[in-house]
Amino acid sequence: MDFEFSEDQQAVLDAVREFCEEELKPKAEETDASGEFPWENLRKMAELDLFGIPVSEEYGGLGMDFLTWAAVGMEISQACTTTGAVFGAHMLAQYPLMLFGTEEQKRKYLTPLATGEKIGAFGLTEPGAGSDAGNVRTSAVLQDGYYVLNGSKIFITNAGPAEIYIVIGNLRPDRGARGMTAFIFETGYEGFTIGKNEKKMAFPSLPNRELIFQDAKTPAENVLAGEKRGFRVAMQTLDVGRIGMGIGAVGVAEAALKHALSYAKERVQFGQPISAFQAIQVKLADMATEIECARLLCLQAAWLKDTGKPFEKQAAMAKLFASEVAMRTTTQAVQVLGGYGYTKEFPVERLMREAKLFEIVEGTSEIQRLVIANHILK
Ligand code: COS
């Protein structure tokens, strides 16, 4: 087994690390506090071709793999958690197009997403369809060459700034998952509007908004993967999305460990840096070990995907483990910083609030355990 990145992968990673150090990290606090979508960061990432890493060159991508995408995502998330979350959510719109898009859909929609010219979002969740993803009630009817949708979506990451949306509607709401169908929507389509933004525990600069469909029309050719295949589209999208959330969680955990390490080396108590005390060393060692395990699980899931092997179980494990590691690591980082860790002077309290998102979004820890159990009991 080879754990080395190839020369090409390493070259991308080196460029990304430099970009993160110079551009993202220095203004990560500002990006978080601003409440503004991080357009400037995203524009620079587009210049570096970071949005289309696993997309083939004919659709504007780099033609690389999900392993590189995952490793890059970890670097971005570690440097700026908000930008990392946008990067992860963007893939939820790209991936179903990569997997199911017709040639025309790929040219029209995948290309601007891969080049970073446009941001994407994925609309599945509804007030009554969260963990129960098969219960989508947004109705869809084919009329005069258009699908007409009525209903709403909630908590949609990137909604607002995004210009391309993959939306799961239902041709037969009475038949649950069996009627679900995926559609492509663009900003400005008749009857399609963006609703309220959620005020959250963390990530104020990351939009999580409602999508509202009131006789909203999308052309018939914008059906993705064919009628009544929407549940499969959603599940397969979430498989990759879970790797995306895993890498975001690893980034948050790594950022917390870095702050804990530097504080422990500087903070003097009882006449020596607290890093000299075994009580602190044990915490730091556990944090580092767990992060390494989470990172390897995420990279393994991405590698399995790249090699065409089943990766769904590993993706769920990666998301589950990495998000719980992020929660444990950030909690311990606050503990290492003590009273200062509880203040807003240091970023670890923010990281702890951010970590909680990953245990919930794109399938709660409980759902990941169900998915894993289904696989191992098969
Ligand atoms: N890839 C492809 N097909 C899949 C799949 C996957 N990962 N998971 C399920 N399917 C298919 C099954 O093969 C089955 O097909 P058939 O009807 O042809 O046999 C069908 O989908 C139904 O599968 P299953 O019975 O397992 O579905 P459930 O309704 O029991 O749902 C869970 C399973 C709970 C795992 C699913 O609803 C889920 O993942 N929920 C969480 C959703 C989520 O993450 N929400 C947050 C969204 S944030 S964007």
Short mmCIF file of C-alpha atoms and ligand atoms in Angstrom, two decimals:
data_model
loop_
_atom_site.label_atom_id
_atom_site.label_comp_id
_atom_site.label_asym_id
_atom_site.label_seq_id
_atom_site.Cartn_x
_atom_site.Cartn_y
_atom_site.Cartn_z
CA MET A 1 0.00 0.00 0.00
CA ASP A 2 1.37 3.38 -1.04
CA PHE A 3 0.71 6.37 1.22
CA GLU A 4 2.70 8.84 -0.92
CA PHE A 5 0.98 11.46 -3.03
CA SER A 6 2.05 11.46 -6.68
CA GLU A 7 4.18 14.36 -7.95
CA ASP A 8 1.13 16.00 -9.54
CA GLN A 9 -0.94 15.65 -6.38
CA GLN A 10 1.91 16.99 -4.26
CA ALA A 11 2.35 19.98 -6.57
CA VAL A 12 -1.33 20.91 -6.17
CA LEU A 13 -1.13 20.43 -2.41
CA ASP A 14 2.02 22.58 -2.11
CA ALA A 15 0.34 25.38 -4.05
CA VAL A 16 -2.78 25.08 -1.89
CA ARG A 17 -0.78 25.14 1.36
CA GLU A 18 0.98 28.31 0.27
CA PHE A 19 -2.35 29.88 -0.73
CA CYS A 20 -3.89 28.88 2.62
CA GLU A 21 -0.99 30.34 4.63
CA GLU A 22 -0.87 33.59 2.68
CA GLU A 23 -4.50 34.25 1.85
CA LEU A 24 -6.97 32.25 3.92
CA LYS A 25 -5.44 31.90 7.39
CA PRO A 26 -4.56 35.55 8.06
CA LYS A 27 -8.16 36.63 7.56
CA ALA A 28 -10.01 33.57 8.81
CA GLU A 29 -11.34 35.41 11.88
CA GLU A 30 -12.46 38.33 9.76
CA THR A 31 -14.13 35.99 7.26
CA ASP A 32 -16.05 34.36 10.08
CA ALA A 33 -17.05 37.56 11.85
CA SER A 34 -18.04 39.49 8.72
CA GLY A 35 -21.26 37.59 8.09
CA GLU A 36 -20.42 37.95 4.38
CA PHE A 37 -20.02 35.16 1.86
CA PRO A 38 -16.26 34.72 1.24
CA TRP A 39 -16.33 35.79 -2.43
CA GLU A 40 -12.76 37.02 -2.51
CA ASN A 41 -11.37 33.70 -1.25
CA LEU A 42 -13.51 31.81 -3.74
CA ARG A 43 -12.38 33.97 -6.64
CA LYS A 44 -8.74 33.23 -5.78
CA MET A 45 -9.51 29.53 -5.45
CA ALA A 46 -11.07 29.63 -8.91
CA GLU A 47 -7.85 31.17 -10.26
CA LEU A 48 -6.00 28.17 -8.82
CA ASP A 49 -8.53 25.79 -10.47
CA LEU A 50 -9.50 24.31 -7.11
CA PHE A 51 -13.21 23.89 -7.78
CA GLY A 52 -12.95 21.30 -10.51
CA ILE A 53 -10.20 19.04 -9.17
CA PRO A 54 -11.95 15.70 -9.91
CA VAL A 55 -13.88 17.01 -12.95
CA SER A 56 -12.56 16.04 -16.36
CA GLU A 57 -10.71 18.66 -18.39
CA GLU A 58 -13.36 18.75 -21.10
CA TYR A 59 -15.75 20.27 -18.56
CA GLY A 60 -13.28 22.79 -17.21
CA GLY A 61 -11.81 20.67 -14.41
CA LEU A 62 -8.29 19.54 -13.58
CA GLY A 63 -9.01 15.92 -14.44
CA MET A 64 -7.51 14.73 -11.16
CA ASP A 65 -9.15 12.61 -8.46
CA PHE A 66 -11.25 12.73 -5.31
CA LEU A 67 -8.19 11.91 -3.21
CA THR A 68 -6.60 15.20 -4.24
CA TRP A 69 -9.92 16.99 -3.74
CA ALA A 70 -10.14 15.56 -0.21
CA ALA A 71 -6.57 16.49 0.70
CA VAL A 72 -7.08 20.00 -0.68
CA GLY A 73 -10.37 20.35 1.21
CA MET A 74 -8.66 19.52 4.49
CA GLU A 75 -6.05 22.24 3.92
CA ILE A 76 -8.69 24.83 3.05
CA SER A 77 -10.89 23.91 6.02
CA GLN A 78 -8.00 24.01 8.41
CA ALA A 79 -7.06 27.50 7.22
CA CYS A 80 -10.60 28.89 6.97
CA THR A 81 -13.48 26.73 8.12
CA THR A 82 -16.12 28.85 6.37
CA THR A 83 -14.40 28.69 3.00
CA GLY A 84 -13.91 24.95 3.50
CA ALA A 85 -17.63 24.48 4.13
CA VAL A 86 -18.52 26.37 0.93
CA PHE A 87 -16.01 24.21 -0.97
CA GLY A 88 -17.59 21.00 0.42
CA ALA A 89 -21.18 22.07 -0.31
CA HIS A 90 -20.26 23.13 -3.85
CA MET A 91 -19.38 19.50 -4.64
CA LEU A 92 -22.96 18.48 -3.78
CA ALA A 93 -24.09 20.30 -6.92
CA GLN A 94 -21.15 19.21 -9.06
CA TYR A 95 -21.13 15.54 -8.25
CA PRO A 96 -24.69 14.62 -9.36
CA LEU A 97 -23.97 16.41 -12.65
CA MET A 98 -20.72 14.44 -13.04
CA LEU A 99 -22.55 11.22 -12.33
CA PHE A 100 -25.89 11.68 -14.07
CA GLY A 101 -25.66 14.77 -16.29
CA THR A 102 -26.30 14.51 -20.03
CA GLU A 103 -23.61 15.90 -22.31
CA GLU A 104 -25.58 19.12 -22.65
CA GLN A 105 -26.21 19.44 -18.90
CA LYS A 106 -22.53 18.91 -18.19
CA ARG A 107 -21.48 21.59 -20.68
CA LYS A 108 -24.06 24.08 -19.47
CA TYR A 109 -23.91 23.49 -15.71
CA LEU A 110 -20.92 21.38 -14.68
CA THR A 111 -18.41 23.55 -16.55
CA PRO A 112 -19.16 26.87 -14.76
CA LEU A 113 -19.18 24.99 -11.43
CA ALA A 114 -15.84 23.30 -12.17
CA THR A 115 -14.17 26.55 -13.17
CA GLY A 116 -15.61 28.32 -10.12
CA GLU A 117 -17.38 30.85 -12.33
CA LYS A 118 -20.59 29.91 -10.52
CA ILE A 119 -21.30 28.45 -7.07
CA GLY A 120 -23.61 25.47 -6.64
CA ALA A 121 -26.02 24.21 -3.99
CA PHE A 122 -27.97 21.02 -3.36
CA GLY A 123 -31.57 21.12 -2.16
CA LEU A 124 -32.87 17.96 -0.52
CA THR A 125 -33.82 18.78 3.08
CA GLU A 126 -37.36 19.93 3.89
CA PRO A 127 -39.16 20.63 7.15
CA GLY A 128 -40.45 17.01 7.06
CA ALA A 129 -37.54 15.39 5.23
CA GLY A 130 -34.28 15.51 7.18
CA SER A 131 -33.04 12.10 8.30
CA ASP A 132 -36.13 10.73 6.56
CA ALA A 133 -34.77 11.73 3.16
CA GLY A 134 -37.41 9.70 1.29
CA ASN A 135 -40.20 11.96 2.52
CA VAL A 136 -39.69 14.83 0.07
CA ARG A 137 -43.01 16.72 -0.36
CA THR A 138 -42.01 19.40 -2.86
CA SER A 139 -44.33 18.42 -5.69
CA ALA A 140 -43.33 18.34 -9.33
CA VAL A 141 -45.64 18.16 -12.35
CA LEU A 142 -44.74 18.11 -16.04
CA GLN A 143 -46.72 20.80 -17.90
CA ASP A 144 -46.16 22.24 -21.37
CA GLY A 145 -42.45 21.44 -21.55
CA TYR A 146 -41.67 22.52 -17.99
CA TYR A 147 -41.57 20.81 -14.60
CA VAL A 148 -43.57 22.95 -12.19
CA LEU A 149 -42.53 22.67 -8.55
CA ASN A 150 -44.37 23.69 -5.37
CA GLY A 151 -42.94 23.45 -1.87
CA SER A 152 -39.86 24.50 0.05
CA LYS A 153 -36.41 23.39 1.13
CA ILE A 154 -34.62 24.43 4.32
CA PHE A 155 -31.04 24.77 5.63
CA ILE A 156 -29.60 24.83 2.10
CA THR A 157 -25.89 25.62 2.26
CA ASN A 158 -24.63 28.19 -0.29
CA ALA A 159 -28.23 29.18 -1.15
CA GLY A 160 -28.37 32.79 -2.27
CA PRO A 161 -24.85 33.21 -3.65
CA ALA A 162 -25.26 29.95 -5.59
CA GLU A 163 -26.53 30.26 -9.15
CA ILE A 164 -26.99 26.57 -9.94
CA TYR A 165 -29.17 24.33 -7.75
CA ILE A 166 -29.77 20.60 -7.83
CA VAL A 167 -33.23 20.24 -6.33
CA ILE A 168 -35.01 17.06 -5.32
CA GLY A 169 -38.74 17.23 -6.01
CA ASN A 170 -41.40 14.56 -6.06
CA LEU A 171 -43.65 13.52 -8.97
CA ARG A 172 -45.63 11.31 -6.58
CA PRO A 173 -45.42 12.71 -3.03
CA ASP A 174 -47.90 9.97 -2.04
CA ARG A 175 -45.29 7.35 -3.01
CA GLY A 176 -42.36 8.82 -1.05
CA ALA A 177 -38.89 7.91 -2.32
CA ARG A 178 -40.30 6.20 -5.41
CA GLY A 179 -41.53 9.48 -6.94
CA MET A 180 -38.51 11.58 -6.07
CA THR A 181 -36.85 13.27 -9.03
CA ALA A 182 -33.82 15.57 -9.37
CA PHE A 183 -34.03 18.88 -11.26
CA ILE A 184 -31.60 21.61 -12.16
CA PHE A 185 -32.68 25.14 -11.27
CA GLU A 186 -30.97 28.42 -12.00
CA THR A 187 -31.24 31.65 -10.04
CA GLY A 188 -34.00 33.77 -11.52
CA TYR A 189 -36.21 30.96 -12.80
CA GLU A 190 -39.89 31.91 -12.61
CA GLY A 191 -41.43 31.06 -9.23
CA PHE A 192 -38.09 30.14 -7.61
CA THR A 193 -36.96 32.38 -4.74
CA ILE A 194 -34.54 32.24 -1.83
CA GLY A 195 -36.04 32.56 1.65
CA LYS A 196 -34.75 33.35 5.10
CA ASN A 197 -31.23 32.70 6.28
CA GLU A 198 -30.81 30.65 9.46
CA LYS A 199 -29.16 32.25 12.48
CA LYS A 200 -26.88 29.47 13.67
CA MET A 201 -24.64 28.53 16.58
CA ALA A 202 -21.62 29.19 14.31
CA PHE A 203 -20.68 29.90 10.67
CA PRO A 204 -22.43 33.28 10.33
CA SER A 205 -20.78 33.82 6.93
CA LEU A 206 -22.06 30.55 5.55
CA PRO A 207 -25.58 30.87 4.14
CA ASN A 208 -28.10 28.18 5.09
CA ARG A 209 -31.28 29.38 3.50
CA GLU A 210 -34.73 28.36 2.38
CA LEU A 211 -35.54 27.60 -1.25
CA ILE A 212 -39.13 28.50 -2.11
CA PHE A 213 -40.98 27.04 -5.10
CA GLN A 214 -44.30 28.65 -6.03
CA ASP A 215 -45.30 27.26 -9.41
CA ALA A 216 -41.57 27.34 -10.07
CA LYS A 217 -40.66 26.29 -13.58
CA THR A 218 -37.61 24.49 -14.89
CA PRO A 219 -37.40 23.32 -18.53
CA ALA A 220 -38.18 19.63 -19.07
CA GLU A 221 -34.60 19.01 -20.23
CA ASN A 222 -33.41 20.01 -16.74
CA VAL A 223 -34.53 16.74 -15.21
CA LEU A 224 -31.39 14.98 -13.94
CA ALA A 225 -30.99 11.20 -14.24
CA GLY A 226 -34.59 10.75 -15.40
CA GLU A 227 -37.92 10.79 -13.63
CA LYS A 228 -38.30 9.03 -10.27
CA ARG A 229 -34.58 8.45 -9.83
CA GLY A 230 -34.18 11.29 -7.36
CA PHE A 231 -33.74 9.19 -4.21
CA ARG A 232 -30.83 7.38 -5.81
CA VAL A 233 -29.36 10.71 -6.99
CA ALA A 234 -29.67 12.05 -3.44
CA MET A 235 -28.16 8.98 -1.78
CA GLN A 236 -25.24 8.77 -4.19
CA THR A 237 -24.61 12.50 -3.86
CA LEU A 238 -24.59 12.17 -0.08
CA ASP A 239 -22.03 9.35 -0.32
CA VAL A 240 -19.47 11.80 -1.71
CA GLY A 241 -20.89 14.65 0.37
CA ARG A 242 -20.08 12.66 3.48
CA ILE A 243 -16.42 12.56 2.53
CA GLY A 244 -16.70 16.33 2.03
CA MET A 245 -18.06 16.82 5.54
CA GLY A 246 -15.41 14.47 6.94
CA ILE A 247 -12.64 16.58 5.46
CA GLY A 248 -14.26 19.76 6.80
CA ALA A 249 -14.33 18.19 10.27
CA VAL A 250 -10.68 17.14 10.01
CA GLY A 251 -9.82 20.74 9.10
CA VAL A 252 -11.64 22.10 12.17
CA ALA A 253 -9.95 19.53 14.42
CA GLU A 254 -6.49 20.27 13.03
CA ALA A 255 -6.96 23.99 13.49
CA ALA A 256 -7.93 23.38 17.14
CA LEU A 257 -4.91 21.14 17.74
CA LYS A 258 -2.56 23.76 16.29
CA HIS A 259 -3.92 26.42 18.63
CA ALA A 260 -3.70 24.04 21.60
CA LEU A 261 -0.09 23.12 20.76
CA SER A 262 1.14 26.67 20.43
CA TYR A 263 -0.70 27.80 23.57
CA ALA A 264 0.61 24.84 25.59
CA LYS A 265 4.18 25.70 24.64
CA GLU A 266 3.78 29.34 25.65
CA ARG A 267 1.56 29.27 28.70
CA VAL A 268 3.66 29.06 31.86
CA GLN A 269 2.23 27.73 35.13
CA PHE A 270 4.09 26.33 38.14
CA GLY A 271 7.28 27.68 36.55
CA GLN A 272 7.14 25.81 33.26
CA PRO A 273 5.18 25.69 30.00
CA ILE A 274 2.04 23.62 30.50
CA SER A 275 3.22 21.39 27.60
CA ALA A 276 5.74 19.96 30.07
CA PHE A 277 2.90 18.44 32.13
CA GLN A 278 1.80 14.93 31.28
CA ALA A 279 -1.87 15.81 31.82
CA ILE A 280 -1.59 18.20 28.86
CA GLN A 281 0.67 15.91 26.81
CA VAL A 282 -1.87 13.08 27.02
CA LYS A 283 -4.60 15.35 25.70
CA LEU A 284 -2.42 16.57 22.83
CA ALA A 285 -1.33 13.02 21.94
CA ASP A 286 -4.93 11.78 21.89
CA MET A 287 -6.03 14.71 19.74
CA ALA A 288 -3.21 14.16 17.23
CA THR A 289 -3.83 10.40 17.04
CA GLU A 290 -7.55 10.74 16.51
CA ILE A 291 -7.08 13.39 13.84
CA GLU A 292 -4.65 11.14 12.00
CA CYS A 293 -7.19 8.28 12.06
CA ALA A 294 -9.95 10.60 10.80
CA ARG A 295 -7.73 11.93 8.04
CA LEU A 296 -6.81 8.42 6.89
CA LEU A 297 -10.46 7.31 6.85
CA CYS A 298 -11.41 10.29 4.68
CA LEU A 299 -8.52 9.71 2.30
CA GLN A 300 -9.28 5.99 2.14
CA ALA A 301 -12.93 6.66 1.25
CA ALA A 302 -11.82 9.05 -1.51
CA TRP A 303 -9.25 6.56 -2.79
CA LEU A 304 -11.85 3.77 -2.90
CA LYS A 305 -14.13 6.06 -4.88
CA ASP A 306 -11.31 6.87 -7.31
CA THR A 307 -10.51 3.22 -7.86
CA GLY A 308 -14.15 2.37 -8.59
CA LYS A 309 -14.55 0.23 -5.46
CA PRO A 310 -17.51 0.47 -3.07
CA PHE A 311 -16.85 3.43 -0.78
CA GLU A 312 -20.25 4.15 0.79
CA LYS A 313 -19.48 2.44 4.12
CA GLN A 314 -16.09 4.15 4.44
CA ALA A 315 -17.65 7.52 3.54
CA ALA A 316 -20.17 7.12 6.36
CA MET A 317 -17.39 5.99 8.74
CA ALA A 318 -15.19 8.91 7.70
CA LYS A 319 -17.99 11.43 8.26
CA LEU A 320 -19.05 9.85 11.56
CA PHE A 321 -15.58 9.51 13.01
CA ALA A 322 -14.16 12.82 11.76
CA SER A 323 -17.11 14.84 13.04
CA GLU A 324 -16.95 13.22 16.47
CA VAL A 325 -13.18 13.71 16.54
CA ALA A 326 -13.71 17.39 15.68
CA MET A 327 -16.11 17.71 18.62
CA ARG A 328 -13.74 15.95 21.05
CA THR A 329 -10.65 17.76 19.80
CA THR A 330 -12.15 21.22 19.91
CA THR A 331 -13.59 20.56 23.39
CA GLN A 332 -10.15 19.46 24.59
CA ALA A 333 -8.51 22.45 22.92
CA VAL A 334 -10.79 24.77 24.91
CA GLN A 335 -9.78 22.82 28.03
CA VAL A 336 -6.04 23.18 27.28
CA LEU A 337 -6.49 26.93 26.91
CA GLY A 338 -8.50 27.01 30.15
CA GLY A 339 -10.18 30.34 30.92
CA TYR A 340 -8.72 31.89 27.77
CA GLY A 341 -10.18 29.06 25.72
CA TYR A 342 -13.63 30.08 26.88
CA THR A 343 -13.15 33.67 25.70
CA LYS A 344 -13.53 35.09 22.23
CA GLU A 345 -9.88 36.22 22.33
CA PHE A 346 -8.87 32.80 21.01
CA PRO A 347 -10.53 30.93 18.14
CA VAL A 348 -10.94 27.60 19.92
CA GLU A 349 -14.41 28.41 21.30
CA ARG A 350 -15.51 29.21 17.74
CA LEU A 351 -14.01 25.96 16.46
CA MET A 352 -15.90 24.06 19.18
CA ARG A 353 -19.18 25.63 18.06
CA GLU A 354 -18.33 24.93 14.43
CA ALA A 355 -17.46 21.29 15.13
CA LYS A 356 -21.02 20.59 16.27
CA LEU A 357 -22.33 21.25 12.75
CA PHE A 358 -20.45 18.27 11.37
CA GLU A 359 -22.19 15.82 13.71
CA ILE A 360 -25.53 16.94 12.26
CA VAL A 361 -25.19 18.09 8.67
CA GLU A 362 -25.49 15.69 5.71
CA GLY A 363 -26.70 12.85 7.87
CA THR A 364 -26.48 12.89 11.65
CA SER A 365 -24.07 10.62 13.52
CA GLU A 366 -27.07 8.39 14.24
CA ILE A 367 -27.85 8.06 10.51
CA GLN A 368 -24.18 7.32 9.72
CA ARG A 369 -24.26 4.51 12.28
CA LEU A 370 -27.40 3.12 10.61
CA VAL A 371 -25.75 3.23 7.20
CA ILE A 372 -22.63 1.51 8.53
CA ALA A 373 -24.71 -1.12 10.36
CA ASN A 374 -26.68 -1.82 7.16
CA HIS A 375 -23.42 -2.45 5.32
CA ILE A 376 -21.80 -4.71 7.89
CA LEU A 377 -24.99 -6.71 8.50
CA LYS A 378 -25.55 -7.37 4.79
N1 COS B 1 -26.54 4.53 -3.27
C1 COS B 1 -27.41 4.06 -4.17
N2 COS B 1 -28.64 3.61 -3.84
C2 COS B 1 -29.00 3.66 -2.55
C3 COS B 1 -28.13 4.17 -1.55
C4 COS B 1 -26.85 4.60 -1.96
N3 COS B 1 -25.98 5.08 -1.08
N4 COS B 1 -28.76 4.10 -0.37
C5 COS B 1 -29.98 3.57 -0.60
N5 COS B 1 -30.11 3.32 -1.94
C6 COS B 1 -31.28 2.72 -2.61
C7 COS B 1 -31.48 1.31 -2.12
O1 COS B 1 -30.72 0.40 -2.88
C8 COS B 1 -32.96 1.11 -2.30
O2 COS B 1 -33.22 0.82 -3.66
P1 COS B 1 -34.44 -0.16 -4.07
O3 COS B 1 -35.70 0.53 -3.60
O4 COS B 1 -34.33 -0.22 -5.57
O5 COS B 1 -34.18 -1.45 -3.36
C9 COS B 1 -33.53 2.49 -2.03
O6 COS B 1 -32.45 3.42 -2.24
C10 COS B 1 -34.05 2.63 -0.62
O7 COS B 1 -32.99 2.29 0.27
P2 COS B 1 -33.20 2.09 1.82
O8 COS B 1 -34.34 1.15 2.04
O9 COS B 1 -31.89 1.77 2.47
O10 COS B 1 -33.66 3.55 2.23
P3 COS B 1 -34.25 4.09 3.57
O11 COS B 1 -35.48 4.83 3.29
O12 COS B 1 -34.24 3.03 4.62
O13 COS B 1 -33.17 5.24 3.95
C11 COS B 1 -31.37 6.21 5.11
C12 COS B 1 -32.02 4.99 4.43
C13 COS B 1 -31.94 6.56 6.48
C14 COS B 1 -29.94 5.78 5.25
C15 COS B 1 -31.49 7.45 4.19
O14 COS B 1 -32.78 7.96 4.19
C16 COS B 1 -30.52 8.53 4.58
O15 COS B 1 -29.34 8.52 4.22
N6 COS B 1 -31.00 9.53 5.36
C17 COS B 1 -30.19 10.66 5.75
C18 COS B 1 -30.32 11.72 4.78
C19 COS B 1 -29.44 12.85 5.07
O16 COS B 1 -28.24 12.74 5.08
N7 COS B 1 -30.08 14.01 5.29
C20 COS B 1 -29.39 15.23 5.40
C21 COS B 1 -29.31 15.85 4.06
S1 COS B 1 -28.20 17.16 4.03
S2 COS B 1 -28.01 17.46 2.10
#
